[in-house]
Backbone atoms as SQL, in Angstrom:
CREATE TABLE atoms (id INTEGER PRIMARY KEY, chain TEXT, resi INTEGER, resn TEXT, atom TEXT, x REAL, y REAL, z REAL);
INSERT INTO atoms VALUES
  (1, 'A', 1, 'UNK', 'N', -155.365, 6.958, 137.408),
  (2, 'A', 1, 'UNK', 'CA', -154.015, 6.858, 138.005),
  (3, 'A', 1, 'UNK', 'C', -153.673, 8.163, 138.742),
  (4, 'A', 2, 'UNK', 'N', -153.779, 7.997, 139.788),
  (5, 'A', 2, 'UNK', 'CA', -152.752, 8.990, 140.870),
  (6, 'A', 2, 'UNK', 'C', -151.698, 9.423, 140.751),
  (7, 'A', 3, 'UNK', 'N', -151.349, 10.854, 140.575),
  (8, 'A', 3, 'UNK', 'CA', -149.742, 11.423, 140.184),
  (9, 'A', 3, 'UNK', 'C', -149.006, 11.463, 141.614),
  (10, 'A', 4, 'UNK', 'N', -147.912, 11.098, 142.166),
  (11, 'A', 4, 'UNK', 'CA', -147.070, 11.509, 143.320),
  (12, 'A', 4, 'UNK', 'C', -146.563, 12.872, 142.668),
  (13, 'A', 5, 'UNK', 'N', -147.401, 13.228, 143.266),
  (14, 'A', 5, 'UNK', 'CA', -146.147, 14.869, 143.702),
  (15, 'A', 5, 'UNK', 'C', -144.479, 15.323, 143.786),
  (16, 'A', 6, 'UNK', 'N', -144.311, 14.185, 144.890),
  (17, 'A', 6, 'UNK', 'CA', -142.911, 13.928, 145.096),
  (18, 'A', 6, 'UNK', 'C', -141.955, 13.620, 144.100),
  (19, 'A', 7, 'UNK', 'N', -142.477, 12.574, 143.213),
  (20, 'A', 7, 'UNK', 'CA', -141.822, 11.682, 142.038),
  (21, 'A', 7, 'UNK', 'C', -141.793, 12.827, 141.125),
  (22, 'A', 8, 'UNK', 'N', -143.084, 13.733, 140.867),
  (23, 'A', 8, 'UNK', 'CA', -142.767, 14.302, 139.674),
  (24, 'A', 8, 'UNK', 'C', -141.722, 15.302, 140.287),
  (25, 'A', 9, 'UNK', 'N', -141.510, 15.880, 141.303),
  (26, 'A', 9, 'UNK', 'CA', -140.526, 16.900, 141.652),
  (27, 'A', 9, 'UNK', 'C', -139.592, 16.817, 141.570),
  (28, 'A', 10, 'UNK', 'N', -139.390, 15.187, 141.692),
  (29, 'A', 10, 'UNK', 'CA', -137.469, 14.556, 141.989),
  (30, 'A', 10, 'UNK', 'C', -137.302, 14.663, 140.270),
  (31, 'A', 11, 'UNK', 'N', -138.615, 14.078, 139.374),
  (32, 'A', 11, 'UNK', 'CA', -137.973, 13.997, 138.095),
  (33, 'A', 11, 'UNK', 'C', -137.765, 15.389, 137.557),
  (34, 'A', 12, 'UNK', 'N', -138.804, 16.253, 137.572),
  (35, 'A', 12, 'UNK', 'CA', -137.845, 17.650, 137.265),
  (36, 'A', 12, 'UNK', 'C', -136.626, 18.023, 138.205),
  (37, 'A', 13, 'UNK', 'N', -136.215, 17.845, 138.995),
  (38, 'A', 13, 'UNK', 'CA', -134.758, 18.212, 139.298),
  (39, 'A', 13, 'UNK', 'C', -133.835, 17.249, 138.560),
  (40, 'A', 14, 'UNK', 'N', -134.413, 15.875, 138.566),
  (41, 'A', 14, 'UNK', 'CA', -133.484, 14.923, 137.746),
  (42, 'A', 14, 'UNK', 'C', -132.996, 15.452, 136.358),
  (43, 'A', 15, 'UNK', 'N', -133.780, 16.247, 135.368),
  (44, 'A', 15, 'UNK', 'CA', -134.238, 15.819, 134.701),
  (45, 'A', 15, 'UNK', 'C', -132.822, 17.519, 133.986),
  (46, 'A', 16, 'UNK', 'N', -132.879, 18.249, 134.772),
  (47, 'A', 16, 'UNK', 'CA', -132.114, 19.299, 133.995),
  (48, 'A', 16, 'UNK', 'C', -130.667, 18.546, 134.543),
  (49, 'A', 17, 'UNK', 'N', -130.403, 18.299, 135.322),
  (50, 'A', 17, 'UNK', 'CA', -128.822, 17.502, 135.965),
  (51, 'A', 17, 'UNK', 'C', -128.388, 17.296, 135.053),
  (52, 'A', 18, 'UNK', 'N', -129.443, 16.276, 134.837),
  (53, 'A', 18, 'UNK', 'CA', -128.581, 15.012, 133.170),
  (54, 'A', 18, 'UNK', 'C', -129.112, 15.905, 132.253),
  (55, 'A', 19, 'UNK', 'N', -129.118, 16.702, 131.842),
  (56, 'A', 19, 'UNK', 'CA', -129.186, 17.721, 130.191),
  (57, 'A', 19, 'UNK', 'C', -128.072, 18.330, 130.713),
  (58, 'A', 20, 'UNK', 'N', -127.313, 18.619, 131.853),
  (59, 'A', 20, 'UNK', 'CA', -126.103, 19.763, 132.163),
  (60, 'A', 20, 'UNK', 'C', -124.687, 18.873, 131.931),
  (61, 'A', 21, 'UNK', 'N', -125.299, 17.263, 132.118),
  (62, 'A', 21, 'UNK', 'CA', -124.231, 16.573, 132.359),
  (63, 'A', 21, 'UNK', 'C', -123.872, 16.258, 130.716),
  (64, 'A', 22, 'UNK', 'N', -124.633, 16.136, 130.170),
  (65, 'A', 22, 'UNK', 'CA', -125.119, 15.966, 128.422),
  (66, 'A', 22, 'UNK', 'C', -124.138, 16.542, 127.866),
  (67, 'A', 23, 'UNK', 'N', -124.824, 18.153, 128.362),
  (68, 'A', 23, 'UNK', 'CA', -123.779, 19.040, 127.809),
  (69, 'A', 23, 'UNK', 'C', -122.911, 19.330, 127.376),
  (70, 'A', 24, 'UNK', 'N', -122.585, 18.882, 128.946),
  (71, 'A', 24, 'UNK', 'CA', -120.935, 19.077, 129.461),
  (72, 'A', 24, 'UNK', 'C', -120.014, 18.061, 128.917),
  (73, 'A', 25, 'UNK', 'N', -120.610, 17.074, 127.973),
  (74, 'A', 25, 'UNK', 'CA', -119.656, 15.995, 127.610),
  (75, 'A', 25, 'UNK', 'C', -119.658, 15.946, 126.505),
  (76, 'A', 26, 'UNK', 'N', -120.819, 16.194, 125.450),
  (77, 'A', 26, 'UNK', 'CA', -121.097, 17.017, 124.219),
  (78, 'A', 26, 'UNK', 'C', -119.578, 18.071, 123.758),
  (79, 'A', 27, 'UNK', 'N', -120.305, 18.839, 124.512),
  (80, 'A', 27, 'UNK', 'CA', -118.699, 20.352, 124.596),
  (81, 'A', 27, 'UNK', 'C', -117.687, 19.839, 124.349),
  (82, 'A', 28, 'UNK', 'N', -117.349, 19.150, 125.226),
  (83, 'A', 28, 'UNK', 'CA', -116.120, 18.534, 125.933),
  (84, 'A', 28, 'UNK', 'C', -115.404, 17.860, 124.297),
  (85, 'A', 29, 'UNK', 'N', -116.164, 17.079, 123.572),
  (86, 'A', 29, 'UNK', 'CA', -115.958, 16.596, 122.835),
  (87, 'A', 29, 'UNK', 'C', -115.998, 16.951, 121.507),
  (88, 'A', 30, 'UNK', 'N', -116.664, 18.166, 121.392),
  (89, 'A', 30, 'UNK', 'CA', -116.546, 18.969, 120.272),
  (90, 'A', 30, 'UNK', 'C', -115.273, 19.721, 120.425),
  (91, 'A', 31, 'UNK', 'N', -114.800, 20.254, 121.809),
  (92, 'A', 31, 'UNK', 'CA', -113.940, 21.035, 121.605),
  (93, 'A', 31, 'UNK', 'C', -112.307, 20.046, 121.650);
């Protein structure tokens, strides 16, 4: 199986977004 390059790049940028967005709603809700 062939890796796209592209795909894996978009999923590491994807991939911290939604852990910031996580976060941010986590927090949100603790505090």
């Amino acid at each position: 199986m062939k890796k796209d390059p592209v795909r894996d790049i978009n999923k590491k940028q994807e991939w911290p977004r939604k852990r910031i967005t996580i976060n941010k709603t986590t927090s949100m809700a603790v505090h």
